[in-house]
mmCIF file of C-alpha atoms and ligand atoms in Angstrom:
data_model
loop_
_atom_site.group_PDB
_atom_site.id
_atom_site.type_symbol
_atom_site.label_atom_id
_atom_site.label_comp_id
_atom_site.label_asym_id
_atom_site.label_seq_id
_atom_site.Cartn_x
_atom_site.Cartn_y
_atom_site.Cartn_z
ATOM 1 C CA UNK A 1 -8.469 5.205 -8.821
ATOM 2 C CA UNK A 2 -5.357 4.615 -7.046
ATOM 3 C CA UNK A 3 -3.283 7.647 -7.935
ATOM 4 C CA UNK A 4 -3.212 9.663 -4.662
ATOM 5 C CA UNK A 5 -2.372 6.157 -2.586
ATOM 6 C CA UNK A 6 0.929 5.069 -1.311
ATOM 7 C CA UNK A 7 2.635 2.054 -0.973
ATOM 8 C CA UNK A 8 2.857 1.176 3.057
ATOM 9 C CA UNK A 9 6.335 1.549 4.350
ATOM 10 C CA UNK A 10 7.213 -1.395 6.692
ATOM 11 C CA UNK A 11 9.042 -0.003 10.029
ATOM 12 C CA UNK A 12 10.851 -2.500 12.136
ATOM 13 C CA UNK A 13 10.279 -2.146 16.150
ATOM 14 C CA UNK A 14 13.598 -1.859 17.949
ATOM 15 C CA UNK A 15 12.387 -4.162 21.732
ATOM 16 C CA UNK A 16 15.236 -5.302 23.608
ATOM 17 C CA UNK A 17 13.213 -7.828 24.692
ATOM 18 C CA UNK A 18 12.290 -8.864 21.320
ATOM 19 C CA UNK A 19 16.187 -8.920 20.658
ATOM 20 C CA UNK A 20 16.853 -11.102 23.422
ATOM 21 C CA UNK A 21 14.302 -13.039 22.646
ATOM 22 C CA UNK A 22 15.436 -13.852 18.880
ATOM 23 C CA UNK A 23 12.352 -12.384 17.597
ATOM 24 C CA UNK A 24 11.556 -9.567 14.804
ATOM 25 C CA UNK A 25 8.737 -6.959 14.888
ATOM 26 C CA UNK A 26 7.641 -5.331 11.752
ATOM 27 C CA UNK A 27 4.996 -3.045 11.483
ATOM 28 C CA UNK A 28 3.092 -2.114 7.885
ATOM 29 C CA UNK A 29 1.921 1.618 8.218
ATOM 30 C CA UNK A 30 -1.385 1.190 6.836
ATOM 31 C CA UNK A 31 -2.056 4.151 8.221
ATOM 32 C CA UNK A 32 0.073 6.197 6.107
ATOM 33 C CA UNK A 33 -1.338 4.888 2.842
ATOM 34 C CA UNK A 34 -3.713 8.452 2.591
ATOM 35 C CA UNK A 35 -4.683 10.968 4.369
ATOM 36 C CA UNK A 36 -8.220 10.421 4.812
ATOM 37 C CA UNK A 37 -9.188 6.616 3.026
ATOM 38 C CA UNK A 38 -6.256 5.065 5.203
ATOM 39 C CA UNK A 39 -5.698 1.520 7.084
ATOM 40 C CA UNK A 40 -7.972 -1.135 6.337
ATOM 41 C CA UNK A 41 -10.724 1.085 5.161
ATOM 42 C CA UNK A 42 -9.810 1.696 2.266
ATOM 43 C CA UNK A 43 -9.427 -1.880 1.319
ATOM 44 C CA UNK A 44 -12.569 -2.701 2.394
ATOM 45 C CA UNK A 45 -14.270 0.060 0.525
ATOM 46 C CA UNK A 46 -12.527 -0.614 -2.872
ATOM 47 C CA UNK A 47 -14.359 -3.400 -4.502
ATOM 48 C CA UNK A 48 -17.845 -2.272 -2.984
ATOM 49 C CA UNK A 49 -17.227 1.395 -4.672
ATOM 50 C CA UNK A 50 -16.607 -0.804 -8.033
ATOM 51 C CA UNK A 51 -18.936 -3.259 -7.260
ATOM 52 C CA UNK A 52 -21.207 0.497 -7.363
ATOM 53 C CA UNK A 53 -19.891 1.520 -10.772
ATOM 54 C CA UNK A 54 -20.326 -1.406 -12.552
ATOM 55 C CA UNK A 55 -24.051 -0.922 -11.217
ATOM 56 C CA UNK A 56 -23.938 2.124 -12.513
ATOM 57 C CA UNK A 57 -25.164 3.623 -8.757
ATOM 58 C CA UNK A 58 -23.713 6.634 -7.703
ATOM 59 C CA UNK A 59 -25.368 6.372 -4.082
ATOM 60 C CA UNK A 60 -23.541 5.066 -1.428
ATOM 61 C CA UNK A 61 -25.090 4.159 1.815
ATOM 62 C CA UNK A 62 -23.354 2.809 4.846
ATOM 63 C CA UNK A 63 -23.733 2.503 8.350
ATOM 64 C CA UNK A 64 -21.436 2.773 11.697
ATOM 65 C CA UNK A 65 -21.303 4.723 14.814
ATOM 66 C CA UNK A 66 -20.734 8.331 15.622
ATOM 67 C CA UNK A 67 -17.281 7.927 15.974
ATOM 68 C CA UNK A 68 -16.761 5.028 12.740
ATOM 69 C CA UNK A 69 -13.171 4.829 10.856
ATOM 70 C CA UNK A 70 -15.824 3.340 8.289
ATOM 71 C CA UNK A 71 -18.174 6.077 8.188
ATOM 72 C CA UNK A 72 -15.469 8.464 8.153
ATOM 73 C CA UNK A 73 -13.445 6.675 5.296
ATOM 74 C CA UNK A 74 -16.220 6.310 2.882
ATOM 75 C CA UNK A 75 -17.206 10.047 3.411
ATOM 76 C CA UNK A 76 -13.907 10.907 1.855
ATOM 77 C CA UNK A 77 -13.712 8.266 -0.508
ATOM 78 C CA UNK A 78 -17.145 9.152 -1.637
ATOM 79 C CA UNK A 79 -15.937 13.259 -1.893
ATOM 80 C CA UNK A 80 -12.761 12.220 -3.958
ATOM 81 C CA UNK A 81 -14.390 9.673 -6.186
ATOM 82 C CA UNK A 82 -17.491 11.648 -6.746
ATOM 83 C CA UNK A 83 -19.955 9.855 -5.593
ATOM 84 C CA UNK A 84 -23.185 10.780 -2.939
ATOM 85 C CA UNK A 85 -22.398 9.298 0.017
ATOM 86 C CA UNK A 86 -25.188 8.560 2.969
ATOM 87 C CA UNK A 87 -24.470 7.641 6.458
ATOM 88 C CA UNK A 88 -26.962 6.061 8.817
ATOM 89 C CA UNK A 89 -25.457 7.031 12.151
ATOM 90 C CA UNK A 90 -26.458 4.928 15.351
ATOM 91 C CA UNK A 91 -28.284 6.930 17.853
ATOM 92 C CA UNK A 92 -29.937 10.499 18.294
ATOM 93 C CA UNK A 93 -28.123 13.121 16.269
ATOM 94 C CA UNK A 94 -26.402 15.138 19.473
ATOM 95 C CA UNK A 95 -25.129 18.901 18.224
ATOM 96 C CA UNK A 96 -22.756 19.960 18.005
ATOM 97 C CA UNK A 97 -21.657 17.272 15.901
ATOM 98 C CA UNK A 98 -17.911 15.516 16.882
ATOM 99 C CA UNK A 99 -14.986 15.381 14.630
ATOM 100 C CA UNK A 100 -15.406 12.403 12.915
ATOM 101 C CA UNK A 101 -19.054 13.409 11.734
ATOM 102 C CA UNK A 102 -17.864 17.301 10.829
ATOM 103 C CA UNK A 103 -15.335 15.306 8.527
ATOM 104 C CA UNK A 104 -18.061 13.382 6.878
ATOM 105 C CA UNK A 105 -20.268 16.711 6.671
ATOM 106 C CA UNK A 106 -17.205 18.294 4.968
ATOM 107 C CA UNK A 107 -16.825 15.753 2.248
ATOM 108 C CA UNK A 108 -20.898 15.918 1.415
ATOM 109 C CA UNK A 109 -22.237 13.457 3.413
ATOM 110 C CA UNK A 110 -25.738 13.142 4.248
ATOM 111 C CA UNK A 111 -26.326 12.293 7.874
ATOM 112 C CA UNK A 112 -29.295 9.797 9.076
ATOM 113 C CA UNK A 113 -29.698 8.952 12.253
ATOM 114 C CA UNK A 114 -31.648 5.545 13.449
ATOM 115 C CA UNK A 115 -32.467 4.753 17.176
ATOM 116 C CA UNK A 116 -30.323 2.175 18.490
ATOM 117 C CA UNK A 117 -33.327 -0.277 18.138
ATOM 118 C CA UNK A 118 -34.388 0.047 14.590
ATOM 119 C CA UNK A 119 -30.153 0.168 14.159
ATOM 120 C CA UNK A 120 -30.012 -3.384 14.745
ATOM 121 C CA UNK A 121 -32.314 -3.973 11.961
ATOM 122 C CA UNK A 122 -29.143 -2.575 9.643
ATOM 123 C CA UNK A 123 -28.920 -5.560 7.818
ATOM 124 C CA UNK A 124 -32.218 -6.748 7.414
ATOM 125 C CA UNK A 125 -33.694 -6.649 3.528
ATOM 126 C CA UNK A 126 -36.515 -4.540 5.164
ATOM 127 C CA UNK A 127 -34.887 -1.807 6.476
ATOM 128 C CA UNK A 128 -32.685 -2.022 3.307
ATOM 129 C CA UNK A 129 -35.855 -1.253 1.022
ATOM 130 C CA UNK A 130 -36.800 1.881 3.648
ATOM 131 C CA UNK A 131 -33.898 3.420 3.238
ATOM 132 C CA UNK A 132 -34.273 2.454 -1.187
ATOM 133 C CA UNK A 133 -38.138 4.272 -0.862
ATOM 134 C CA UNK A 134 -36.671 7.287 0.918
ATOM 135 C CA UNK A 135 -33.555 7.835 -0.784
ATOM 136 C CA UNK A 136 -34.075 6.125 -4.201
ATOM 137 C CA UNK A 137 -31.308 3.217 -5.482
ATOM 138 C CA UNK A 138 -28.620 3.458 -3.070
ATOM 139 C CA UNK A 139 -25.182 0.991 -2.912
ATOM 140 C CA UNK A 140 -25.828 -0.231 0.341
ATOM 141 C CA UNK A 141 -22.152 -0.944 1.842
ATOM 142 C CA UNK A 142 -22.790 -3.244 5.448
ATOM 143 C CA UNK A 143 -21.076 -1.675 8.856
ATOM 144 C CA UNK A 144 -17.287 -1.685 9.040
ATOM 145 C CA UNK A 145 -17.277 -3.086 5.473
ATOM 146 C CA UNK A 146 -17.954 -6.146 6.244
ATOM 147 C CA UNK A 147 -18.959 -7.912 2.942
ATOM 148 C CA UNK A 148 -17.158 -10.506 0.619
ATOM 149 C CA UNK A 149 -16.419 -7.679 -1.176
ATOM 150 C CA UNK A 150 -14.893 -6.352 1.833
ATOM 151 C CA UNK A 151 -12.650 -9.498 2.393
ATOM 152 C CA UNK A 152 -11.694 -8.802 -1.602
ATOM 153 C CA UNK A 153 -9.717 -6.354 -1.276
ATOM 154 C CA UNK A 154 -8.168 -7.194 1.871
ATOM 155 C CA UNK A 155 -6.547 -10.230 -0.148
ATOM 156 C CA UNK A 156 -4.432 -7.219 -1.632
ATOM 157 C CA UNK A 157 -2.982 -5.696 1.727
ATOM 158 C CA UNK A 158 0.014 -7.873 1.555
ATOM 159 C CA UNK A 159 0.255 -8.099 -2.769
ATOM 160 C CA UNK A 160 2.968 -6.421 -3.686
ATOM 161 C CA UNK A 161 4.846 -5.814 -0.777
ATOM 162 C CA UNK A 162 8.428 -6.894 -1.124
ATOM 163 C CA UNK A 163 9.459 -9.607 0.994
ATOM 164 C CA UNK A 164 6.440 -10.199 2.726
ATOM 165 C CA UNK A 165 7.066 -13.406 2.530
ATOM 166 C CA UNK A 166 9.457 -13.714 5.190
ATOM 167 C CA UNK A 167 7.109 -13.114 7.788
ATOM 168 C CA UNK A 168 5.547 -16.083 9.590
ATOM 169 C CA UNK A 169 3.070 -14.308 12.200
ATOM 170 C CA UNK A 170 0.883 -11.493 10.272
ATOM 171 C CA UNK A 171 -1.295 -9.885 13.197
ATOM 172 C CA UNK A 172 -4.210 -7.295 13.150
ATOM 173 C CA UNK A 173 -7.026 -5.962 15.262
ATOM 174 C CA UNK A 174 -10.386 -7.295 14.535
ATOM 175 C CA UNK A 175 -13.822 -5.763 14.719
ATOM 176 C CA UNK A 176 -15.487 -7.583 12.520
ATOM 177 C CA UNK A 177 -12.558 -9.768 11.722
ATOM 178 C CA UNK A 178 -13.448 -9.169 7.417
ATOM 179 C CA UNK A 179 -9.411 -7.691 7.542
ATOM 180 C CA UNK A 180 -8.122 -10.993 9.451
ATOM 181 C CA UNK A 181 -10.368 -13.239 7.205
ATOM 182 C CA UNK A 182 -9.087 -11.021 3.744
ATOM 183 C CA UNK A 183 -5.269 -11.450 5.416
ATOM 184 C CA UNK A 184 -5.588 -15.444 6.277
ATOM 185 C CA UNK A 185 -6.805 -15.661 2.190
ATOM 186 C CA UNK A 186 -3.634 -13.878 0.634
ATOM 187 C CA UNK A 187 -0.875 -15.948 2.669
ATOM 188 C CA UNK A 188 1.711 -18.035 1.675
ATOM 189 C CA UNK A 189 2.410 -21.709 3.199
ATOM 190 C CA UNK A 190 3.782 -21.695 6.681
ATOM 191 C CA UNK A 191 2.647 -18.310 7.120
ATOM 192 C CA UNK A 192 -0.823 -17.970 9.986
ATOM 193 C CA UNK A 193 -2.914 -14.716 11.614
ATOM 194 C CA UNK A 194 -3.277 -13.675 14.727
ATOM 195 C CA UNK A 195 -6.363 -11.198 15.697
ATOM 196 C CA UNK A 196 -7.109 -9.198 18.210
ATOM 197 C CA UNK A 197 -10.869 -8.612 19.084
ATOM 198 C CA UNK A 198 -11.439 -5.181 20.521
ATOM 199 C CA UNK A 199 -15.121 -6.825 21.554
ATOM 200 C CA UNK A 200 -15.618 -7.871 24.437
ATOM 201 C CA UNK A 201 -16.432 -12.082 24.427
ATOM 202 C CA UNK A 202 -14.652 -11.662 21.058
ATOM 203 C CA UNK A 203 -14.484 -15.645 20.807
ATOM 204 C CA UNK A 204 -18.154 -14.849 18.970
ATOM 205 C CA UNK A 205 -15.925 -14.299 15.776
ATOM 206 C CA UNK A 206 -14.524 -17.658 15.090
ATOM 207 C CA UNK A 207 -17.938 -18.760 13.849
ATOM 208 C CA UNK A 208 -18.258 -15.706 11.648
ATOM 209 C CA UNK A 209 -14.359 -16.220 10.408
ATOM 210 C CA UNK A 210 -15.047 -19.875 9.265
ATOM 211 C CA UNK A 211 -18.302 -18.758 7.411
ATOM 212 C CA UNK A 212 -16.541 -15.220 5.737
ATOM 213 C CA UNK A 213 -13.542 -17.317 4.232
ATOM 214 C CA UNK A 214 -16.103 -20.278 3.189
ATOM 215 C CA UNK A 215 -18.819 -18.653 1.319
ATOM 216 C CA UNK A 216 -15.584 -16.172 -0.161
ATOM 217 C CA UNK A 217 -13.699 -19.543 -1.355
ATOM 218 C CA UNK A 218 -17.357 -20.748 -2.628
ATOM 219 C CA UNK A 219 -17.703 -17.988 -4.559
ATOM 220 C CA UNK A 220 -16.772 -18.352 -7.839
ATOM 221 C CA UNK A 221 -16.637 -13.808 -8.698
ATOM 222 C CA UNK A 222 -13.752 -14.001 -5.834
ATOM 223 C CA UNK A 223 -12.071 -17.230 -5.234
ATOM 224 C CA UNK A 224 -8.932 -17.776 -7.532
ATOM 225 C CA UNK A 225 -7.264 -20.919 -6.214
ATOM 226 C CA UNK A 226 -6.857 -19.277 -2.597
ATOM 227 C CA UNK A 227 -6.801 -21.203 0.163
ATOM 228 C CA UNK A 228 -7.769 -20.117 4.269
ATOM 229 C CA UNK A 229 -4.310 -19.573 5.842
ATOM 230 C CA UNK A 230 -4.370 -21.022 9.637
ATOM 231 C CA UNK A 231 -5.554 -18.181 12.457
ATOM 232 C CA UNK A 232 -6.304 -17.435 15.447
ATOM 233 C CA UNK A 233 -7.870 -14.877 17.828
ATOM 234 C CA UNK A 234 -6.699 -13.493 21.194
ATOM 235 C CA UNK A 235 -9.430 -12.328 23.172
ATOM 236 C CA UNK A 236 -8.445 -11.260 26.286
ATOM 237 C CA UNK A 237 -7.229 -7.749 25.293
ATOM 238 C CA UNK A 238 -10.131 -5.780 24.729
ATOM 239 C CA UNK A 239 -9.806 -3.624 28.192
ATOM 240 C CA UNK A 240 -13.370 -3.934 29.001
ATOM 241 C CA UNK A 241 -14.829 -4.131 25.184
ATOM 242 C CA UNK A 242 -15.471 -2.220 22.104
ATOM 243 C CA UNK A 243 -14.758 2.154 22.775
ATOM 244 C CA UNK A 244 -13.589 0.984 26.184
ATOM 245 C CA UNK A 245 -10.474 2.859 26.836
ATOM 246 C CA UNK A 246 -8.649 2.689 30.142
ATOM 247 C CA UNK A 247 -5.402 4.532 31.708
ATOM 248 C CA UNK A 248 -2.953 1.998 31.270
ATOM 249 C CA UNK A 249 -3.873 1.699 27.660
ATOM 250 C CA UNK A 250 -3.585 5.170 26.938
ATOM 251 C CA UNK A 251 -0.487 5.170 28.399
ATOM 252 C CA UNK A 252 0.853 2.391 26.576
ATOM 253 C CA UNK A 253 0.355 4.518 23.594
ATOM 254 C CA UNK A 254 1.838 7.283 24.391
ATOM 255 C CA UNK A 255 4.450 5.623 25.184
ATOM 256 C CA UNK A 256 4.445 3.743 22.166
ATOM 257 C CA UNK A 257 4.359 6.801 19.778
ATOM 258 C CA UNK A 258 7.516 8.438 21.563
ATOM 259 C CA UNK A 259 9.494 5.513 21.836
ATOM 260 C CA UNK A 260 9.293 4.407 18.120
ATOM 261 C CA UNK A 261 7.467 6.959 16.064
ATOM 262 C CA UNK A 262 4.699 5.034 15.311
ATOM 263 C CA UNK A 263 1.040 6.605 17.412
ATOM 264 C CA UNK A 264 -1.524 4.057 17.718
ATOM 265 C CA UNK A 265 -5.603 4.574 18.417
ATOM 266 C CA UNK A 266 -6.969 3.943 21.581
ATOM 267 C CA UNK A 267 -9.821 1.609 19.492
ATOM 268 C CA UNK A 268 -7.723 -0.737 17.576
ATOM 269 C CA UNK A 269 -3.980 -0.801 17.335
ATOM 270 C CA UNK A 270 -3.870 0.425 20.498
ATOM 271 C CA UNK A 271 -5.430 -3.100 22.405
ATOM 272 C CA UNK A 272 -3.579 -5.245 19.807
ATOM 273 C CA UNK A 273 -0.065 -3.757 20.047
ATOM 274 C CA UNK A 274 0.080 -3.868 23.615
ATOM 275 C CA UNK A 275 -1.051 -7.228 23.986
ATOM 276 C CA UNK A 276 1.671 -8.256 21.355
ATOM 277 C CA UNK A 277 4.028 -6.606 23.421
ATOM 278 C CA UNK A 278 2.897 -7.861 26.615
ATOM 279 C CA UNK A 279 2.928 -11.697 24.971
ATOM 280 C CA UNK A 280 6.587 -10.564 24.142
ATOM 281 C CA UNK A 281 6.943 -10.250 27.741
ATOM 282 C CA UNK A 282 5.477 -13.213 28.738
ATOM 283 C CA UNK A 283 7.768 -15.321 26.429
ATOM 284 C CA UNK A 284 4.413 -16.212 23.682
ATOM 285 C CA UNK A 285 6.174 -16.280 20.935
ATOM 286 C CA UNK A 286 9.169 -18.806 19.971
ATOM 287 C CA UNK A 287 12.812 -17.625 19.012
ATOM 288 C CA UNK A 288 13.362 -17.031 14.736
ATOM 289 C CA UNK A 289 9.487 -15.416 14.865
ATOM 290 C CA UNK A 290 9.185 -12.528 12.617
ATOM 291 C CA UNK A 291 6.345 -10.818 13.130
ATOM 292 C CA UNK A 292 4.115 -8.374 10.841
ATOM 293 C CA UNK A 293 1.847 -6.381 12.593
ATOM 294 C CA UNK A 294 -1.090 -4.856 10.316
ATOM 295 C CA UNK A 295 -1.529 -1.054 11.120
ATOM 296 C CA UNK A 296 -4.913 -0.319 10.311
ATOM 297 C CA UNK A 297 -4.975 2.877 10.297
ATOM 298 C CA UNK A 298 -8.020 4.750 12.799
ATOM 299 C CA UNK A 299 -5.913 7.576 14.108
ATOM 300 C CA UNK A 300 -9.063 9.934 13.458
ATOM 301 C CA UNK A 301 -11.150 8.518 16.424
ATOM 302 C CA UNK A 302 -8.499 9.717 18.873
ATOM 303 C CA UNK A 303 -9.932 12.659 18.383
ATOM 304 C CA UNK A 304 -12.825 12.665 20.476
ATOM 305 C CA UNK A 305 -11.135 10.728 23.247
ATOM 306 C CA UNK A 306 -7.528 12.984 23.543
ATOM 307 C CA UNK A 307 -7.837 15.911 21.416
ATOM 308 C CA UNK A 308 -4.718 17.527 22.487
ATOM 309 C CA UNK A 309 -1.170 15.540 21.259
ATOM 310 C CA UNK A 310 -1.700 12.257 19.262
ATOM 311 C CA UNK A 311 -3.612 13.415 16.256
ATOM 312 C CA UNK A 312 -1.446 16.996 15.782
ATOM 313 C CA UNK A 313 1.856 14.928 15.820
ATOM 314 C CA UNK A 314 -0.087 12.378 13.209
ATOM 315 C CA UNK A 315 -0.891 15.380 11.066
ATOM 316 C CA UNK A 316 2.469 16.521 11.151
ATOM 317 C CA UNK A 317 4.803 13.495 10.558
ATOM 318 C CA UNK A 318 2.446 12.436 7.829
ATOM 319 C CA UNK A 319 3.399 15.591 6.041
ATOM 320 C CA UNK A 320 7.084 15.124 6.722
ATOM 321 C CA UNK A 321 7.144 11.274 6.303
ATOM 322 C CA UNK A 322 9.664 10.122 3.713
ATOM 323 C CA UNK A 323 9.557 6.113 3.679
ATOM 324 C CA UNK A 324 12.877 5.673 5.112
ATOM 325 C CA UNK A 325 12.889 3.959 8.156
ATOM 326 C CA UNK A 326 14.294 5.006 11.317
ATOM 327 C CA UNK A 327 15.866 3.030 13.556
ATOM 328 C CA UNK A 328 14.426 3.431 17.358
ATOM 329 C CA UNK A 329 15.620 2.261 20.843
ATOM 330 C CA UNK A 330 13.588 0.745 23.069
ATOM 331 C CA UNK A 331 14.224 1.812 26.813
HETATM 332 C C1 LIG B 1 -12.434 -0.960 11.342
HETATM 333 C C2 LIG B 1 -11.108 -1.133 11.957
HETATM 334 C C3 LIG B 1 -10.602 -2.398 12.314
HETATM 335 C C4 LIG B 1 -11.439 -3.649 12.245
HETATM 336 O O1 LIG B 1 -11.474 -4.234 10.980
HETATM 337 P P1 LIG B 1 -12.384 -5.508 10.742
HETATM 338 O O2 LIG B 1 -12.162 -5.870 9.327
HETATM 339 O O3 LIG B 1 -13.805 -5.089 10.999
HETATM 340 O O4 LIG B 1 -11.976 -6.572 11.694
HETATM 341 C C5 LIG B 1 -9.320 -2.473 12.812
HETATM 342 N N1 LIG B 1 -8.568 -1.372 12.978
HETATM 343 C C6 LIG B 1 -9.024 -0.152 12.661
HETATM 344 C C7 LIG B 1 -8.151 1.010 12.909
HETATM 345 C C8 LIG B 1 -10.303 0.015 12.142
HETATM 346 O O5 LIG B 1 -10.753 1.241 11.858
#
C-alpha cells in the first residue's frame, strides 16, 4: 500500500533570531510524502481505507467542504487504491467546479452536495442510513478524518524517523486537532505538542482533545501501552477563523517560501508558522528548545485563493526535490 510514499525529509530553518536565541527549528515536509495523498491526510485516511477492506466495502464516503485537503486526499487515494469514492460536498454545487473538486472529479469521484443545514446532520446515524439507502453499503469516513482510526495512524507520523527523539516541542495546525491528539500519543517522555487552531474560539478543542486520546487509550483495537503526551493549544492565530485569509498572512508566506524553500497554505501552515515565528520574536520559547514543526501538507487549497506562484513553484520543486537539505539564510 505504501510503495509510491516517501519518507519526510526534515529541513532545519536557518532564523537569526532563533540562533540568538539558542533555539532550533526543524520542519518535517509532510507535504512532500506524495503527490496527491500528502500531509496529514494520508495518515488519517490509512487505517479507515483498511478498516474498509477488512469489511470487505469498496465504497468510500466522506464529507468536507468545497475546497477540503480531506475530500481532495481521499479522491486520490480512492483512484490509486481502487476503490469508489463519494464526496458529500457542503453547499449548492456552483459550476464551474474549482480546482480542488475537478481533482476529485478526475480521480472518479462522485459529487453530492447537501445544504449547509442538513450538512450539520453529517454525523448523525440518520443521515448516515440516507446516504446507505441511496448509495448502498458505503465506508463512511467522518470530515477531516476525524475518527480513532484517524488518530491511528497519526501515532505513525513520527515512527521511524531518525532522531526524532531529540526534539522537545513537536507543533502542528489543528482543525480538528485528530493530528495533535495522534502526535501527543506517539511521544517520548519529556517531549509535549503545541497546536494551532485555524478556528476561530479554537479553545472549543481542548474538550474534544481530552475525549479523542481517552476513548483511543480505552480502546483496546488501538491502545498498546501509549500514554497522552502533555499539549497545548494556541488560539490566538487564526486571523479571523477557519478560510479567513488576510494580507499580512499571505505575505508572511511568501516570504516564507523564498526565504527558506519551504511554501506554506494560507489554511494551515500558513497561521501556525507565523505564529511560531512571531512567539520566536516575542522571546516564547526558552534557550536549548528544539523545535519540530509538523508540515501537513494542504498546498492544493492555495489554489483557489492565489492561483498564480505558490502552487507552480510546489509542482516544480516537488519534481526536482532530492532529500538533501539546504541550508537557508534568514534576512
Ligand atoms: C486537515 C488539515 C489539518 C488539520 O488536521 P486535524 O487533524 O483536523 O487537526 C492541518 N493542516 C492541513 C494542511 C490540513 O489539510
Amino acid at each position: 500500500m505504501l510503495s509510491n510514499f516517501h519518507l519526510p525529509p526534515i529541513q532545519q530553518i536557518k532564523s537569526f533570531i532563533a540562533q540568538r536565541a539558542n533555539i532550533e527549528i526543524h520542519v518535517l515536509r509532510l507535504d512532500l510524502i506524495h503527490p496527491y495523498i500528502n500531509g496529514n491526510k494520508w495518515f488519517k485516511l490509512k487505517y479507515n481505507l483498511l478498516a474498509a477492506e477488512a469489511q470487505r466495502n469498496t465504497t468510500i464516503l466522506t464529507f468536507g467542504g468545497a475546497y477540503s485537503n480531506h475530500i481532495f486526499a481521499t479522491a486520490a487515494a480512492g483512484n490509486l487504491f481502487g476503490l469508489r469514492t463519494i464526496g458529500v460536498i457542503r453547499g449548492e454545487e456552483r459550476l464551474p467546479l474549482n480546482a480542488t473538486l475537478q481533482f476529485a472529479v478526475s480521480q472518479q469521484m462522485e459529487l453530492v452536495y447537501l445544504d449547509r443545514k442538513t450538512y450539520r446532520q453529517r454525523a448523525t446515524v440518520e443521515l448516515h442510513e440516507q446516504l446507505k439507502e441511496r448509495f448502498g453499503e458505503v465506508f463512511i469516513i467522518p470530515e477531516g478524518g476525524a475518527n480513532l482510526y484517524g488518530v491511528q495512524g497519526c501515532t505513525e507520523i513520527l515512527q521511524e524517523l531518525p532522531g526524532v527523539e531529540e526534539f522537545n516541542i513537536i507543533c502542528v495546525p489543528c482543525g480538528t486537532a485528530t493530528t495533535l491528539v495522534g502526535l501527543a500519543l506517539s511521544l517520548h517522555q519529556q517531549q509535549m505538542v503545541m497546536g494551532f487552531p485555524v478556528l476561530k474560539g479554537g479553545e472549543f478543542l481542548v474538550d474534544e482533545c481530552d475525549r479523542l486520546g481517552k476513548n483511543y487509550l480505552a480502546n483496546h483495537k488501538f491502545s498498546s501501552g501509549r500514554f497522552l503526551a502533555p499539549w497545548k493549544l494556541v488560539c490566538n492565530y487564526h486571523f479571523g477563523g477557519y478560510g479567513k485569509v488576510k494580507p499580512a498572512l499571505m505575505a508572511f508566506c511568501q516570504k516564507f517560501a523564498d526565504e527558506h524553500g519551504i511554501p506554506l497554505d494560507y489554511i494551515y501552515t500558513g497561521k501556525m508558522f507565523y505564529g511560531i515565528m512571531d512567539l520566536l520574536q516575542k522571546g516564547f520559547f526558552s534557550s536549548g528548545s528544539r523545535l519540530l514543526l509538523i508540515h501537513t501538507g494542504g498546498l492544493q487549497g492555495n489554489t483557489g485563493i492565489d492561483s498564480t506562484c505558490l502552487q507552480e513553484s510546489f509542482w516544480l520543486s516537488y519534481g526536482n526535490f532530492d532529500h538533501e537539505l539546504r541550508s537557508y539564510t534568514w534576512c
